[in-house]
Amino acid sequence: MDVPNLTLNDGSTIPQLGFGVYQVPPADTAQVTSDAFGAGYRHIDTAQMYRNEKGVGEAFRASGLARDEVYLTTKLNNGFHRPDDARRAFDQSLTDLGTDHVDLFLIHWPLPTRYDGDYVSTWNTLIEFAADGRARSIGVSNFQVDHLARLAAETSVVPAVNQIEVHPYFGNEEVRAADAAAGILTEAWSPIAQGAVLDDPIVVAIAERLGRTPSQVTLRWHVQRGDVVFPKTLSPARMRENAAIFDFELGADDLAAITALDRGESGRRGPNPSTFDWIP
């Protein structure tokens, strides 16, 4: 698998395609992650709230891959935003993953209605992890334009990435533009809208004309727009299918047609980060 590496604002690089383990049951994670390694994936995206970091770590140890061959991302649990809680949670993530560092550590949600609206001290704690080398890069997830602006005004480190909901039905263009203006790389979660776009007539027609699947066409749309994408599936065959997106290109008209499917806020599948306040 010949996956491009994108350069982050801290000078490190990240594979543009990864494998996500959201909603993969903890008991199944080691096998599913091993299947992903077997399909050629070398970028794994997990989170404390997924409860499956141990499975990812188990699969990595069994893979025979060197640490520098695998890019590991995990994210801070919503219940651990206070600095001392974040430090303990981060230590536990390293233990569960079986590594002395992660390649990318993210604040999972800004939670602006929790913790007296203070996600800045949480971000400053992540800056500590980057300074001591235990997080090679740090970033945020689900941060809106105003959240990013506050970090820029009150801290000295710009997030390397912002992982946000993006798919053809919800382009999230305002946040993507703010990311780009600040030199923040956008990562797209729910890249195929939980499967909803796979039956879209526009996507299907493009796929049929190119001899590709709707999933491949949608993921290729993301890639050509410059975002990092990490589809999730339990099927090894689908893993291989999702990875086969670097040997063709979409034309400008096809890109524009898919982009035009954007439904704005009504296309959002997940919660709105400005109001989301769930703590497990």
Short mmCIF file of C-alpha atoms in Angstrom, two decimals:
data_model
loop_
_atom_site.label_atom_id
_atom_site.label_comp_id
_atom_site.label_asym_id
_atom_site.label_seq_id
_atom_site.Cartn_x
_atom_site.Cartn_y
_atom_site.Cartn_z
CA MET A 1 0.00 0.00 0.00
CA ASP A 2 1.55 3.27 -1.14
CA VAL A 3 -0.07 5.81 1.19
CA PRO A 4 1.06 9.45 0.95
CA ASN A 5 2.49 11.09 4.04
CA LEU A 6 1.31 14.61 4.84
CA THR A 7 3.50 17.07 6.75
CA LEU A 8 2.11 18.55 9.95
CA ASN A 9 2.85 22.04 11.26
CA ASP A 10 5.31 20.60 13.78
CA GLY A 11 7.42 19.10 11.00
CA SER A 12 6.37 15.49 11.52
CA THR A 13 4.44 13.46 8.98
CA ILE A 14 1.22 11.45 9.10
CA PRO A 15 -0.10 8.78 6.70
CA GLN A 16 -3.10 10.18 4.83
CA LEU A 17 -5.02 6.91 5.16
CA GLY A 18 -5.56 5.17 8.48
CA PHE A 19 -7.80 2.60 10.08
CA GLY A 20 -10.34 3.62 12.74
CA VAL A 21 -11.45 1.34 15.56
CA TYR A 22 -14.45 3.37 16.74
CA GLN A 23 -17.23 1.01 17.88
CA VAL A 24 -15.01 -2.05 17.48
CA PRO A 25 -15.81 -4.18 20.57
CA PRO A 26 -12.82 -4.41 22.92
CA ALA A 27 -12.81 -8.20 22.71
CA ASP A 28 -12.56 -8.05 18.92
CA THR A 29 -10.10 -5.19 18.57
CA ALA A 30 -6.88 -7.20 18.53
CA GLN A 31 -8.11 -9.39 15.68
CA VAL A 32 -9.63 -6.52 13.71
CA THR A 33 -6.48 -4.42 14.09
CA SER A 34 -4.35 -7.40 13.07
CA ASP A 35 -6.52 -7.76 9.97
CA ALA A 36 -5.91 -4.08 9.24
CA PHE A 37 -2.16 -4.55 9.56
CA GLY A 38 -2.47 -7.54 7.23
CA ALA A 39 -4.29 -5.36 4.70
CA GLY A 40 -1.40 -2.89 4.77
CA TYR A 41 -2.62 -0.20 7.16
CA ARG A 42 0.07 1.41 9.29
CA HIS A 43 -1.96 4.23 10.85
CA ILE A 44 -4.38 3.25 13.65
CA ASP A 45 -6.84 5.70 15.23
CA THR A 46 -8.25 4.80 18.66
CA ALA A 47 -9.41 6.69 21.77
CA GLN A 48 -9.72 6.24 25.49
CA MET A 49 -13.51 6.36 25.19
CA TYR A 50 -13.51 3.47 22.71
CA ARG A 51 -12.17 1.22 25.50
CA ASN A 52 -10.09 -0.74 23.01
CA GLU A 53 -6.57 0.68 23.31
CA LYS A 54 -5.40 -2.60 24.88
CA GLY A 55 -6.55 -4.50 21.81
CA VAL A 56 -4.68 -2.14 19.52
CA GLY A 57 -1.56 -2.59 21.63
CA GLU A 58 -1.94 -6.36 21.59
CA ALA A 59 -2.24 -6.39 17.80
CA PHE A 60 0.80 -4.16 17.42
CA ARG A 61 2.94 -6.37 19.65
CA ALA A 62 1.86 -9.46 17.71
CA SER A 63 2.45 -7.83 14.33
CA GLY A 64 6.23 -7.93 14.36
CA LEU A 65 6.25 -4.35 13.11
CA ALA A 66 8.78 -1.88 14.47
CA ARG A 67 7.42 1.03 16.49
CA ASP A 68 8.40 3.54 13.83
CA GLU A 69 6.44 1.56 11.22
CA VAL A 70 3.10 2.21 12.93
CA TYR A 71 1.42 5.58 13.50
CA LEU A 72 -0.71 5.48 16.66
CA THR A 73 -3.35 8.08 17.52
CA THR A 74 -5.45 8.15 20.67
CA LYS A 75 -7.67 10.74 22.33
CA LEU A 76 -8.45 12.08 25.79
CA ASN A 77 -11.60 10.82 27.50
CA ASN A 78 -14.20 13.54 28.10
CA GLY A 79 -14.13 12.82 31.82
CA PHE A 80 -10.43 13.64 32.17
CA HIS A 81 -10.05 17.23 31.03
CA ARG A 82 -8.65 18.56 34.29
CA PRO A 83 -4.83 18.61 34.07
CA ASP A 84 -4.05 15.99 36.71
CA ASP A 85 -6.77 13.70 35.35
CA ALA A 86 -5.42 14.17 31.83
CA ARG A 87 -1.91 13.26 32.98
CA ARG A 88 -3.10 10.05 34.63
CA ALA A 89 -5.26 9.13 31.66
CA PHE A 90 -2.40 9.70 29.23
CA ASP A 91 -0.10 7.50 31.30
CA GLN A 92 -2.75 4.77 31.21
CA SER A 93 -3.07 5.07 27.43
CA LEU A 94 0.65 4.50 27.02
CA THR A 95 0.41 1.45 29.29
CA ASP A 96 -2.60 0.03 27.47
CA LEU A 97 -1.05 0.59 24.04
CA GLY A 98 2.24 -0.86 25.24
CA THR A 99 4.38 2.02 24.00
CA ASP A 100 6.48 4.80 25.45
CA HIS A 101 4.95 7.36 23.11
CA VAL A 102 2.03 7.97 20.79
CA ASP A 103 2.39 9.65 17.45
CA LEU A 104 -0.67 11.85 17.96
CA PHE A 105 -2.74 12.67 21.04
CA LEU A 106 -5.97 14.64 20.76
CA ILE A 107 -8.53 16.33 22.98
CA HIS A 108 -11.53 14.29 21.88
CA TRP A 109 -14.22 16.97 22.37
CA PRO A 110 -13.99 20.63 23.46
CA LEU A 111 -16.95 20.33 25.89
CA PRO A 112 -17.46 24.13 26.07
CA THR A 113 -20.37 23.77 28.50
CA ARG A 114 -18.32 21.64 30.92
CA TYR A 115 -15.34 22.44 33.14
CA ASP A 116 -16.41 26.10 33.28
CA GLY A 117 -15.66 26.24 29.56
CA ASP A 118 -11.96 25.66 30.19
CA TYR A 119 -10.42 23.54 27.46
CA VAL A 120 -7.37 25.82 27.41
CA SER A 121 -5.77 24.30 30.51
CA THR A 122 -6.44 20.88 28.99
CA TRP A 123 -4.61 21.94 25.84
CA ASN A 124 -1.71 23.27 27.91
CA THR A 125 -1.46 19.83 29.50
CA LEU A 126 -1.17 18.23 26.07
CA ILE A 127 1.61 20.70 25.34
CA GLU A 128 3.45 19.12 28.29
CA PHE A 129 3.14 15.69 26.66
CA ALA A 130 4.61 17.02 23.43
CA ALA A 131 7.42 18.79 25.27
CA ASP A 132 8.55 15.58 27.00
CA GLY A 133 8.31 13.56 23.78
CA ARG A 134 5.64 11.13 24.88
CA ALA A 135 3.28 12.61 22.29
CA ARG A 136 5.14 13.26 19.05
CA SER A 137 2.27 15.49 17.87
CA ILE A 138 -0.78 16.92 19.60
CA GLY A 139 -4.09 18.13 18.28
CA VAL A 140 -7.78 18.47 18.85
CA SER A 141 -10.96 16.83 17.68
CA ASN A 142 -14.37 18.38 17.04
CA PHE A 143 -13.13 21.90 17.71
CA GLN A 144 -15.18 24.65 16.13
CA VAL A 145 -13.87 27.92 14.70
CA ASP A 146 -14.31 29.82 17.97
CA HIS A 147 -12.60 27.07 19.94
CA LEU A 148 -9.58 27.20 17.63
CA ALA A 149 -9.48 30.99 17.87
CA ARG A 150 -9.38 30.82 21.65
CA LEU A 151 -6.46 28.38 21.65
CA ALA A 152 -4.61 30.70 19.28
CA ALA A 153 -5.25 33.71 21.51
CA GLU A 154 -4.42 32.07 24.84
CA THR A 155 -1.70 29.50 24.10
CA SER A 156 1.55 29.31 22.21
CA VAL A 157 1.09 26.02 20.31
CA VAL A 158 -1.17 25.52 17.31
CA PRO A 159 -2.82 22.08 17.11
CA ALA A 160 -1.25 19.85 14.48
CA VAL A 161 -4.63 18.41 13.47
CA ASN A 162 -8.34 18.90 14.03
CA GLN A 163 -10.32 15.69 13.63
CA ILE A 164 -13.88 16.62 12.65
CA GLU A 165 -16.95 15.16 11.03
CA VAL A 166 -16.60 15.51 7.25
CA HIS A 167 -18.36 13.69 4.44
CA PRO A 168 -20.16 14.63 1.21
CA TYR A 169 -23.41 15.40 3.06
CA PHE A 170 -21.61 17.55 5.65
CA GLY A 171 -18.54 19.25 4.23
CA ASN A 172 -17.92 21.24 7.44
CA GLU A 173 -16.30 23.81 5.20
CA GLU A 174 -16.13 26.67 7.69
CA VAL A 175 -14.06 24.60 10.11
CA ARG A 176 -11.95 23.14 7.30
CA ALA A 177 -11.19 26.68 6.13
CA ALA A 178 -10.23 27.77 9.65
CA ASP A 179 -7.97 24.73 9.95
CA ALA A 180 -6.27 25.55 6.65
CA ALA A 181 -5.81 29.21 7.57
CA ALA A 182 -4.09 28.22 10.82
CA GLY A 183 -1.93 25.50 9.27
CA ILE A 184 -3.93 22.76 10.99
CA LEU A 185 -4.47 19.51 9.09
CA THR A 186 -8.06 18.31 8.91
CA GLU A 187 -8.82 14.68 9.66
CA ALA A 188 -12.25 13.47 8.54
CA TRP A 189 -14.28 11.18 10.76
CA SER A 190 -17.41 9.44 9.49
CA PRO A 191 -16.00 9.84 5.96
CA ILE A 192 -18.81 7.93 4.25
CA ALA A 193 -21.55 9.30 6.55
CA GLN A 194 -21.95 5.91 8.23
CA GLY A 195 -22.67 4.43 4.82
CA ALA A 196 -25.39 6.92 3.87
CA VAL A 197 -23.57 8.27 0.81
CA LEU A 198 -22.94 4.85 -0.71
CA ASP A 199 -26.39 4.77 -2.29
CA ASP A 200 -26.32 8.37 -3.45
CA PRO A 201 -27.08 8.48 -7.20
CA ILE A 202 -24.27 10.96 -7.91
CA VAL A 203 -21.67 8.88 -6.10
CA VAL A 204 -22.96 5.64 -7.60
CA ALA A 205 -22.88 7.04 -11.14
CA ILE A 206 -19.29 8.24 -10.75
CA ALA A 207 -18.27 4.87 -9.29
CA GLU A 208 -19.89 2.94 -12.14
CA ARG A 209 -18.22 5.11 -14.78
CA LEU A 210 -14.79 4.68 -13.17
CA GLY A 211 -15.18 1.00 -12.36
CA ARG A 212 -14.81 1.69 -8.66
CA THR A 213 -17.01 1.27 -5.61
CA PRO A 214 -18.95 4.16 -4.07
CA SER A 215 -16.79 3.86 -0.96
CA GLN A 216 -13.59 4.16 -2.99
CA VAL A 217 -14.93 7.19 -4.83
CA THR A 218 -15.95 8.91 -1.59
CA LEU A 219 -12.63 8.22 0.12
CA ARG A 220 -10.80 9.43 -2.97
CA TRP A 221 -12.81 12.69 -2.79
CA HIS A 222 -11.51 13.18 0.76
CA VAL A 223 -7.93 12.42 -0.22
CA GLN A 224 -7.89 14.81 -3.16
CA ARG A 225 -9.24 17.56 -0.90
CA GLY A 226 -6.19 17.06 1.32
CA ASP A 227 -7.78 15.54 4.42
CA VAL A 228 -6.60 12.52 6.41
CA VAL A 229 -9.20 9.76 6.37
CA PHE A 230 -9.56 6.56 8.39
CA PRO A 231 -12.52 4.38 7.39
CA LYS A 232 -13.74 1.71 9.77
CA THR A 233 -14.88 -1.77 8.85
CA LEU A 234 -14.74 -5.24 10.37
CA SER A 235 -14.36 -6.91 6.97
CA PRO A 236 -10.81 -7.67 5.73
CA ALA A 237 -12.11 -7.53 2.15
CA ARG A 238 -13.57 -4.09 2.73
CA MET A 239 -10.33 -2.99 4.41
CA ARG A 240 -8.47 -3.85 1.22
CA GLU A 241 -11.13 -2.15 -0.89
CA ASN A 242 -10.91 1.05 1.14
CA ALA A 243 -7.15 1.10 0.77
CA ALA A 244 -7.25 0.82 -3.03
CA ILE A 245 -7.77 4.54 -3.63
CA PHE A 246 -4.33 5.74 -4.67
CA ASP A 247 -4.23 4.40 -8.23
CA PHE A 248 -6.94 6.62 -9.72
CA GLU A 249 -8.08 10.23 -9.60
CA LEU A 250 -11.38 12.06 -9.73
CA GLY A 251 -11.74 14.80 -12.31
CA ALA A 252 -12.62 18.34 -11.35
CA ASP A 253 -16.25 17.85 -12.37
CA ASP A 254 -16.58 14.74 -10.24
CA LEU A 255 -15.02 16.47 -7.25
CA ALA A 256 -17.39 19.40 -7.67
CA ALA A 257 -20.44 17.14 -8.03
CA ILE A 258 -19.65 15.32 -4.79
CA THR A 259 -18.88 18.53 -2.95
CA ALA A 260 -22.25 19.91 -4.09
CA LEU A 261 -24.01 17.16 -2.12
CA ASP A 262 -23.32 19.15 1.06
CA ARG A 263 -26.54 19.65 3.04
CA GLY A 264 -25.08 22.02 5.58
CA GLU A 265 -26.01 21.55 9.22
CA SER A 266 -28.86 19.19 8.31
CA GLY A 267 -26.27 16.77 6.94
CA ARG A 268 -24.48 16.40 10.26
CA ARG A 269 -24.67 12.82 11.56
CA GLY A 270 -22.96 13.28 14.91
CA PRO A 271 -23.52 15.74 17.77
CA ASN A 272 -22.82 19.44 17.49
CA PRO A 273 -19.52 20.19 19.27
CA SER A 274 -20.82 23.53 20.53
CA THR A 275 -23.38 21.79 22.72
CA PHE A 276 -22.14 18.23 23.14
CA ASP A 277 -21.44 17.60 26.83
CA TRP A 278 -21.51 13.82 27.32
CA ILE A 279 -19.12 12.36 29.89
CA PRO A 280 -19.04 8.53 30.10
#
